[in-house]
PDB file of C-alpha atoms and ligand atoms in Angstrom:
ATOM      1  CA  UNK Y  21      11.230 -12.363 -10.358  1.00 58.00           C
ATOM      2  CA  UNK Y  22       9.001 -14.059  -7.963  1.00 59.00           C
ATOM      3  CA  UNK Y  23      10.861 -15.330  -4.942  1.00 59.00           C
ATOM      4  CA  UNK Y  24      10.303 -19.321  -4.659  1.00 65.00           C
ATOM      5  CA  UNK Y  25       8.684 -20.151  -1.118  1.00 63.00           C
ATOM      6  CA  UNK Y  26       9.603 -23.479  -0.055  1.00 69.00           C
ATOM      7  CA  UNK Y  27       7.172 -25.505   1.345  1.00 68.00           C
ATOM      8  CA  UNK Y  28       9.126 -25.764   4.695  1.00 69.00           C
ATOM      9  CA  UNK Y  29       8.590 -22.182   4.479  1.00 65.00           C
ATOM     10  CA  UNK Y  30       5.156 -22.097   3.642  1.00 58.00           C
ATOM     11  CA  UNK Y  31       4.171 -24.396   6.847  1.00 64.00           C
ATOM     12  CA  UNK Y  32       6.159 -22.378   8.732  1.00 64.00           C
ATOM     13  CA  UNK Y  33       3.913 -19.034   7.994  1.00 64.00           C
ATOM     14  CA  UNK Y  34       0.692 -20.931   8.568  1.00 67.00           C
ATOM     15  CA  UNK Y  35      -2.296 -19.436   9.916  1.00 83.00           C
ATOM     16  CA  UNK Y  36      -4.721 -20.791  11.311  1.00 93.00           C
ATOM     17  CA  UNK Y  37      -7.963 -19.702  12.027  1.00 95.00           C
ATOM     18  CA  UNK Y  38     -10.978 -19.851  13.791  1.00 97.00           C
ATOM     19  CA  UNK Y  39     -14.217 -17.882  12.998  1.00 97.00           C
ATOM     20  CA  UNK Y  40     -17.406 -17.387  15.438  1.00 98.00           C
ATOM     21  CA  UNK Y  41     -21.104 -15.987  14.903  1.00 98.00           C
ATOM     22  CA  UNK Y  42     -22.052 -14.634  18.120  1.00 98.00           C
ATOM     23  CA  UNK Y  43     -25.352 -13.781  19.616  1.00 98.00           C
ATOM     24  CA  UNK Y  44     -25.644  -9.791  19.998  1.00 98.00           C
ATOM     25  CA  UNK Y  45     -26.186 -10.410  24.156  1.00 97.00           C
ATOM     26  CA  UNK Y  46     -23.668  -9.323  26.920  1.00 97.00           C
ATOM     27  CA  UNK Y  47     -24.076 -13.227  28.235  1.00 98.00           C
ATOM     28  CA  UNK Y  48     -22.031 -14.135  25.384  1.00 98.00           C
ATOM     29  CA  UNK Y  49     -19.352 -12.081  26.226  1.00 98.00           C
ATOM     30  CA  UNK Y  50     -17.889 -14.596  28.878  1.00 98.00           C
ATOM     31  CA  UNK Y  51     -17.948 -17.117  26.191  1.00 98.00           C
ATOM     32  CA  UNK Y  52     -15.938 -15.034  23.918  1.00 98.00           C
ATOM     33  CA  UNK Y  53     -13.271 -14.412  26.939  1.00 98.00           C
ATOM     34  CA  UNK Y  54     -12.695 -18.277  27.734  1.00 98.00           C
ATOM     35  CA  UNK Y  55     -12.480 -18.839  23.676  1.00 98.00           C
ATOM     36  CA  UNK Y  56      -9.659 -16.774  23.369  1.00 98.00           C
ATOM     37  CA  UNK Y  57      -8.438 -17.486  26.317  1.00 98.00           C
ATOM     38  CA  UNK Y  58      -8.110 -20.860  25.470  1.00 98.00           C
ATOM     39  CA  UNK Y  59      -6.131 -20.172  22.163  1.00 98.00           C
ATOM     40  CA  UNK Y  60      -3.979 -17.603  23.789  1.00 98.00           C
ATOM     41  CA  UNK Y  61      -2.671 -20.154  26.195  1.00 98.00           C
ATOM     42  CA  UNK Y  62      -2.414 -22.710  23.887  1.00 96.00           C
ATOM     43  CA  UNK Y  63      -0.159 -20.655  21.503  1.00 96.00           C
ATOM     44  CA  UNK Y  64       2.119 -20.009  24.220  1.00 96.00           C
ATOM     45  CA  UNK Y  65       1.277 -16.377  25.813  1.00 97.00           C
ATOM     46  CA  UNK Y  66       2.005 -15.869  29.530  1.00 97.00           C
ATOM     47  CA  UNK Y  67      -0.544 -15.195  32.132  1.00 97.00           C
ATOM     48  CA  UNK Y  68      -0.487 -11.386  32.171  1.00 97.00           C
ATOM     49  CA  UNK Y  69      -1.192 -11.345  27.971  1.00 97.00           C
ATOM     50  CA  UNK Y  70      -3.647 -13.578  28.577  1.00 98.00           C
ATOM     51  CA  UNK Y  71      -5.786 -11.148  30.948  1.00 98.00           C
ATOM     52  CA  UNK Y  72      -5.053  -8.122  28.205  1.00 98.00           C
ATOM     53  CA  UNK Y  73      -6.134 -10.103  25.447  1.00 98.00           C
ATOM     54  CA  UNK Y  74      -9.254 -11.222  27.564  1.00 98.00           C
ATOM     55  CA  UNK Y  75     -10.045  -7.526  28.570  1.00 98.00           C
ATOM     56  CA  UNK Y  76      -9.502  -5.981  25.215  1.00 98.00           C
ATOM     57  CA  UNK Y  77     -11.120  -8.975  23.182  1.00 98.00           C
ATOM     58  CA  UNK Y  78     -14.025  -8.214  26.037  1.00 98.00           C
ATOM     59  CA  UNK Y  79     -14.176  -4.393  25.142  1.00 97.00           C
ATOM     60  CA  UNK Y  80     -14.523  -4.863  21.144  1.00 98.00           C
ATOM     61  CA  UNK Y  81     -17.405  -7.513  21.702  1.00 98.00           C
ATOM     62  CA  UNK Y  82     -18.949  -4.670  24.289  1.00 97.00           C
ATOM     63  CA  UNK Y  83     -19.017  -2.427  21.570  1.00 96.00           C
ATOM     64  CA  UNK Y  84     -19.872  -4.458  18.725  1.00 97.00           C
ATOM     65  CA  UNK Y  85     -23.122  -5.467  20.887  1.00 97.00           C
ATOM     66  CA  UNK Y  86     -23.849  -2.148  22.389  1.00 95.00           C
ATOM     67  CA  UNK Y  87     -23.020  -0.169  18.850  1.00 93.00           C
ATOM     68  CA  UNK Y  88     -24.182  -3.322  16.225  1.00 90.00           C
ATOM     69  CA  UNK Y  89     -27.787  -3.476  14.809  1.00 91.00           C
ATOM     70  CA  UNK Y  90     -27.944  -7.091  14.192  1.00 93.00           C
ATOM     71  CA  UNK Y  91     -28.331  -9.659  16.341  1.00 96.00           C
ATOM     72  CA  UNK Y  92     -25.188 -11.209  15.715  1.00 97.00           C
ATOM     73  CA  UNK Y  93     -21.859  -9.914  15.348  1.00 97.00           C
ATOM     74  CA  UNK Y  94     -18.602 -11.487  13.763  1.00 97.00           C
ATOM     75  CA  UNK Y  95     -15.057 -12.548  15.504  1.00 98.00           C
ATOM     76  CA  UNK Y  96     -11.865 -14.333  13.569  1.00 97.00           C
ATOM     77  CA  UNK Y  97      -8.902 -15.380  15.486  1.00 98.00           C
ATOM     78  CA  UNK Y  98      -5.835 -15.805  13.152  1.00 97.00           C
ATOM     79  CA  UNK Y  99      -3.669 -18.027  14.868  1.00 96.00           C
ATOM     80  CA  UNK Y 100      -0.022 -17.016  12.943  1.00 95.00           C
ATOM     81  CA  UNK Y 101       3.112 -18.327  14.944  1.00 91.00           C
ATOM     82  CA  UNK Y 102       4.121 -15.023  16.006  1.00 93.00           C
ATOM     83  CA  UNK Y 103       1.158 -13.330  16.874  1.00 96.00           C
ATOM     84  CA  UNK Y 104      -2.485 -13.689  17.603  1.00 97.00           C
ATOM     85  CA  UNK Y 105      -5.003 -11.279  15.488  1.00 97.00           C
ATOM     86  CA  UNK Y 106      -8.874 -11.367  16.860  1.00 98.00           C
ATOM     87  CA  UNK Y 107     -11.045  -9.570  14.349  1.00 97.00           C
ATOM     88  CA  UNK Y 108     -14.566  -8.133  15.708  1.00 97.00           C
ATOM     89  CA  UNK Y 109     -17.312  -7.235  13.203  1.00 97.00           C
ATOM     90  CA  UNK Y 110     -20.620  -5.943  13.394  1.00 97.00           C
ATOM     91  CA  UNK Y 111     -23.132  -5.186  11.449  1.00 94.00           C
ATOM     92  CA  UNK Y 112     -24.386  -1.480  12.831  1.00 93.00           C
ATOM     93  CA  UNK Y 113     -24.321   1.854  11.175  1.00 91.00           C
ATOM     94  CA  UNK Y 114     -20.317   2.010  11.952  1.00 92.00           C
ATOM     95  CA  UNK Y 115     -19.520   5.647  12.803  1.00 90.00           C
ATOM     96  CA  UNK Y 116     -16.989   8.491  12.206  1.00 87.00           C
ATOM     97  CA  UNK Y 117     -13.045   7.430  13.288  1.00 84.00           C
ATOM     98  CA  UNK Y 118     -12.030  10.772  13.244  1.00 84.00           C
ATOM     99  CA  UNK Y 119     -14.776  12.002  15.595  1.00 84.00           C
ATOM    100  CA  UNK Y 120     -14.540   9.477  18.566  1.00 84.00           C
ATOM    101  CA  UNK Y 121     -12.612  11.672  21.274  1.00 81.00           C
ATOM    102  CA  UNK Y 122      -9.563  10.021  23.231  1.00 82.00           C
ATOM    103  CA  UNK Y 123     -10.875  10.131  27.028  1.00 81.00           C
ATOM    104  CA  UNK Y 124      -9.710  13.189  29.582  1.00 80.00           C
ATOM    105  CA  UNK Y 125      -7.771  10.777  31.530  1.00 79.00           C
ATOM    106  CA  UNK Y 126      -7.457  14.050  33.909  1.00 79.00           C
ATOM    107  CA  UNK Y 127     -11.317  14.364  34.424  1.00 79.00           C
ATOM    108  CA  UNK Y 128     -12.622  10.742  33.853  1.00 74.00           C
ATOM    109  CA  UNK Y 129     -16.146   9.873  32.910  1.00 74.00           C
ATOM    110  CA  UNK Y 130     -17.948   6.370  32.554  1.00 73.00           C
ATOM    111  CA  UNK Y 131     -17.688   5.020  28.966  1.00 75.00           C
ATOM    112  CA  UNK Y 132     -15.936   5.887  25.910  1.00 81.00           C
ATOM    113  CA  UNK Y 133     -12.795   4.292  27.623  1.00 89.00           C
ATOM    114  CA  UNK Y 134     -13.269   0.749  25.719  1.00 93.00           C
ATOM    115  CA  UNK Y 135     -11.113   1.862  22.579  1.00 95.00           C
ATOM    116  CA  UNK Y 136      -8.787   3.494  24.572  1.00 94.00           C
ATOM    117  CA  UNK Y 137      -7.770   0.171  26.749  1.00 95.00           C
ATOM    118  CA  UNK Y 138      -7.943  -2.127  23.452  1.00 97.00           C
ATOM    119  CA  UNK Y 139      -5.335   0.833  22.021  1.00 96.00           C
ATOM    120  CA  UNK Y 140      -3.270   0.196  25.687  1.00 96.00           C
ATOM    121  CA  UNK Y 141      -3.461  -3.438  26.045  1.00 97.00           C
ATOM    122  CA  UNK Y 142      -2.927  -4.966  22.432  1.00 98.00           C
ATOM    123  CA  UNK Y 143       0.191  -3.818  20.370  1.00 98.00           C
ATOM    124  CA  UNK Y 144      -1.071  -3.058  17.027  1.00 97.00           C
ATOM    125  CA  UNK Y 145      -4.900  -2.177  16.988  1.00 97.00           C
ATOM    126  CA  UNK Y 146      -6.804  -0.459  13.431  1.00 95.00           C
ATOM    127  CA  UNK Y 147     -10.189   0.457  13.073  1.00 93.00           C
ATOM    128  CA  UNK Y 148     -12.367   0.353  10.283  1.00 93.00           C
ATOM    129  CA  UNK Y 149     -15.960   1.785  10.123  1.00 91.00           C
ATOM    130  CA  UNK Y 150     -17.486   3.114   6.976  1.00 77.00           C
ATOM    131  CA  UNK Y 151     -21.040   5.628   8.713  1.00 78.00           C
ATOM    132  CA  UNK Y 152     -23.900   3.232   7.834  1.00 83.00           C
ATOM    133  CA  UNK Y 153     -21.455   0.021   7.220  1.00 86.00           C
ATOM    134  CA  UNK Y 154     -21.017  -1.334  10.332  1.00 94.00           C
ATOM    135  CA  UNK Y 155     -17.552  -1.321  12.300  1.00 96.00           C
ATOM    136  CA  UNK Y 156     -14.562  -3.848  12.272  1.00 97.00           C
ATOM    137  CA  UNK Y 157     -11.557  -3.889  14.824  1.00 97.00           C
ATOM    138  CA  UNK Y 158      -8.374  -5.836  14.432  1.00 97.00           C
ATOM    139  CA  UNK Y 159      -6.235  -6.250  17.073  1.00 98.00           C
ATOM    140  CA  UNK Y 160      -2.731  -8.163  17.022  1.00 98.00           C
ATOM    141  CA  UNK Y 161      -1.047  -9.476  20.250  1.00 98.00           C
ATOM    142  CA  UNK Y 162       2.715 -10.460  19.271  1.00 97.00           C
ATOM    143  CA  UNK Y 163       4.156 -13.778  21.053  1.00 96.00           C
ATOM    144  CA  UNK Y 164       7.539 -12.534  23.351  1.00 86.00           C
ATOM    145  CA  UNK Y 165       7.018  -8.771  22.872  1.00 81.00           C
ATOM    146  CA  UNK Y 166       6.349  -8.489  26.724  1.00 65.00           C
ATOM    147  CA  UNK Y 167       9.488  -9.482  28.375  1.00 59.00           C
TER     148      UNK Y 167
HETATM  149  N1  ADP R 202     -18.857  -1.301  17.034  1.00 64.99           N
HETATM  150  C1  ADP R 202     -19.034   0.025  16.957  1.00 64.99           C
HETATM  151  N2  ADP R 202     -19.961   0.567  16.102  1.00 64.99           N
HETATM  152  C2  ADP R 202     -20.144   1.900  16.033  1.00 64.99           C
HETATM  153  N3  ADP R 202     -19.478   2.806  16.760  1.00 64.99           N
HETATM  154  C3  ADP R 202     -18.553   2.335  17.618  1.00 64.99           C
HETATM  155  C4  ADP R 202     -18.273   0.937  17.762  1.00 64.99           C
HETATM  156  N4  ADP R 202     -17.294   0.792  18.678  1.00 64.99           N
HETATM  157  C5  ADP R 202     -16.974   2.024  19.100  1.00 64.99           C
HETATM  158  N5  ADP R 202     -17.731   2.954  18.459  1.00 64.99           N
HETATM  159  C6  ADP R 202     -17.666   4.426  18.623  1.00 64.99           C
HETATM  160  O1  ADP R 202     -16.506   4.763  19.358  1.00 64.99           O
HETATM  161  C7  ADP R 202     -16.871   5.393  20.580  1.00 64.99           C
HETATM  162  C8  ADP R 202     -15.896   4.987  21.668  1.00 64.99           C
HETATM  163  O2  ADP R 202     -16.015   3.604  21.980  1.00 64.99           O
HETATM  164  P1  ADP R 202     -15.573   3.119  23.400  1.00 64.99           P
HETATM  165  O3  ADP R 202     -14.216   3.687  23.648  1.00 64.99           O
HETATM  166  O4  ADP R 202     -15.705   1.641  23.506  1.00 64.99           O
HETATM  167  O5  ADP R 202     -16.587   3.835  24.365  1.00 64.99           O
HETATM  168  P2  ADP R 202     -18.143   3.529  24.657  1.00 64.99           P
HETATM  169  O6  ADP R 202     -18.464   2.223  24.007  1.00 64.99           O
HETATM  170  O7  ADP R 202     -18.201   3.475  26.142  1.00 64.99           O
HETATM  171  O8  ADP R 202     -18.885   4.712  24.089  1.00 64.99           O
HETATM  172  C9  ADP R 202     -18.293   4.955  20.841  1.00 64.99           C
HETATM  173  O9  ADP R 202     -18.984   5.885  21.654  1.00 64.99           O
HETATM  174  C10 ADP R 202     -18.855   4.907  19.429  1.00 64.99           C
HETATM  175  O10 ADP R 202     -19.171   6.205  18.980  1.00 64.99           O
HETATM  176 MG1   MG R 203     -17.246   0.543  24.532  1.00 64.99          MG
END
């Protein structure tokens, strides 16, 4: 049997959402940080999980301009009352998951470190790239899980 919802119930699992079309240009990347900076504080998230969010949010634009072929990319922020979920999209030939290497921490080199601090700073992060089909990143920030 399908469970009723009530429609207390249903307001109270609302998301909201907001959805960009951003320039492919690292200016835009500052513009990306105060949005969801913005909405961050607004839902509630303290100062320090507003600087991770920044940073990682930062890192998948990075990519999605560096790595995309268009000169646009994609972001959705799903505003849900427990958590925050930014979705970055772009429109470049994507790559192969299971080939991008996790950094030598031991012998550190410049780049390839951008996944690795979106991985660190958010608390549930997945990936999605089909080679040839562009790459998406989702990356969910839960309200009170840093105390
Ligand atoms: N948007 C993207 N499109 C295609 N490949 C990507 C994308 N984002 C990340 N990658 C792949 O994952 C690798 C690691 O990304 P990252 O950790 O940000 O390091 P960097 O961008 O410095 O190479 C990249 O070198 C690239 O191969
Ligand atoms: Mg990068």
């Amino acid at each position: 049997m399908t469970p009723v919802i009530s429609k207390e119930e249903i307001e109270d699992r609302r998301i909201e959402s907001i959805d960009m079309t951003v320039p492919s240009k690292p200016e835009y990347v500052g513009v990306i940080r105060l949005t969801v900076s913005g909405i961050a504080n607004r839902m509630g998230f303290n100062v320090e999980e507003i600087e991770d969010i920044k940073v990682a949010v930062a890192e998948g634009c990075t990519n999605a301009i560096e790595h995309g072929l268009d000169d646009k990319f994609y972001i959705n922020f799903n505003i849900n009352n427990d958590s925050l979920d930014v979705v970055i999209k772009d429109k470049g030939k994507g790559c192969n998951i299971e080939e991008i290497k996790e950094p030598d921490l031991l012998n550190p080199k410049e780049g390839g470190l951008g996944l690795f601090i979106i991985k660190s700073l958010m608390d549930d992060v997945e990936f999605i790239s089909k080679e040839g089909n562009g790459f998406q990143i989702k990356m969910i920030k839960y309200l009170g899980a840093d105390i």
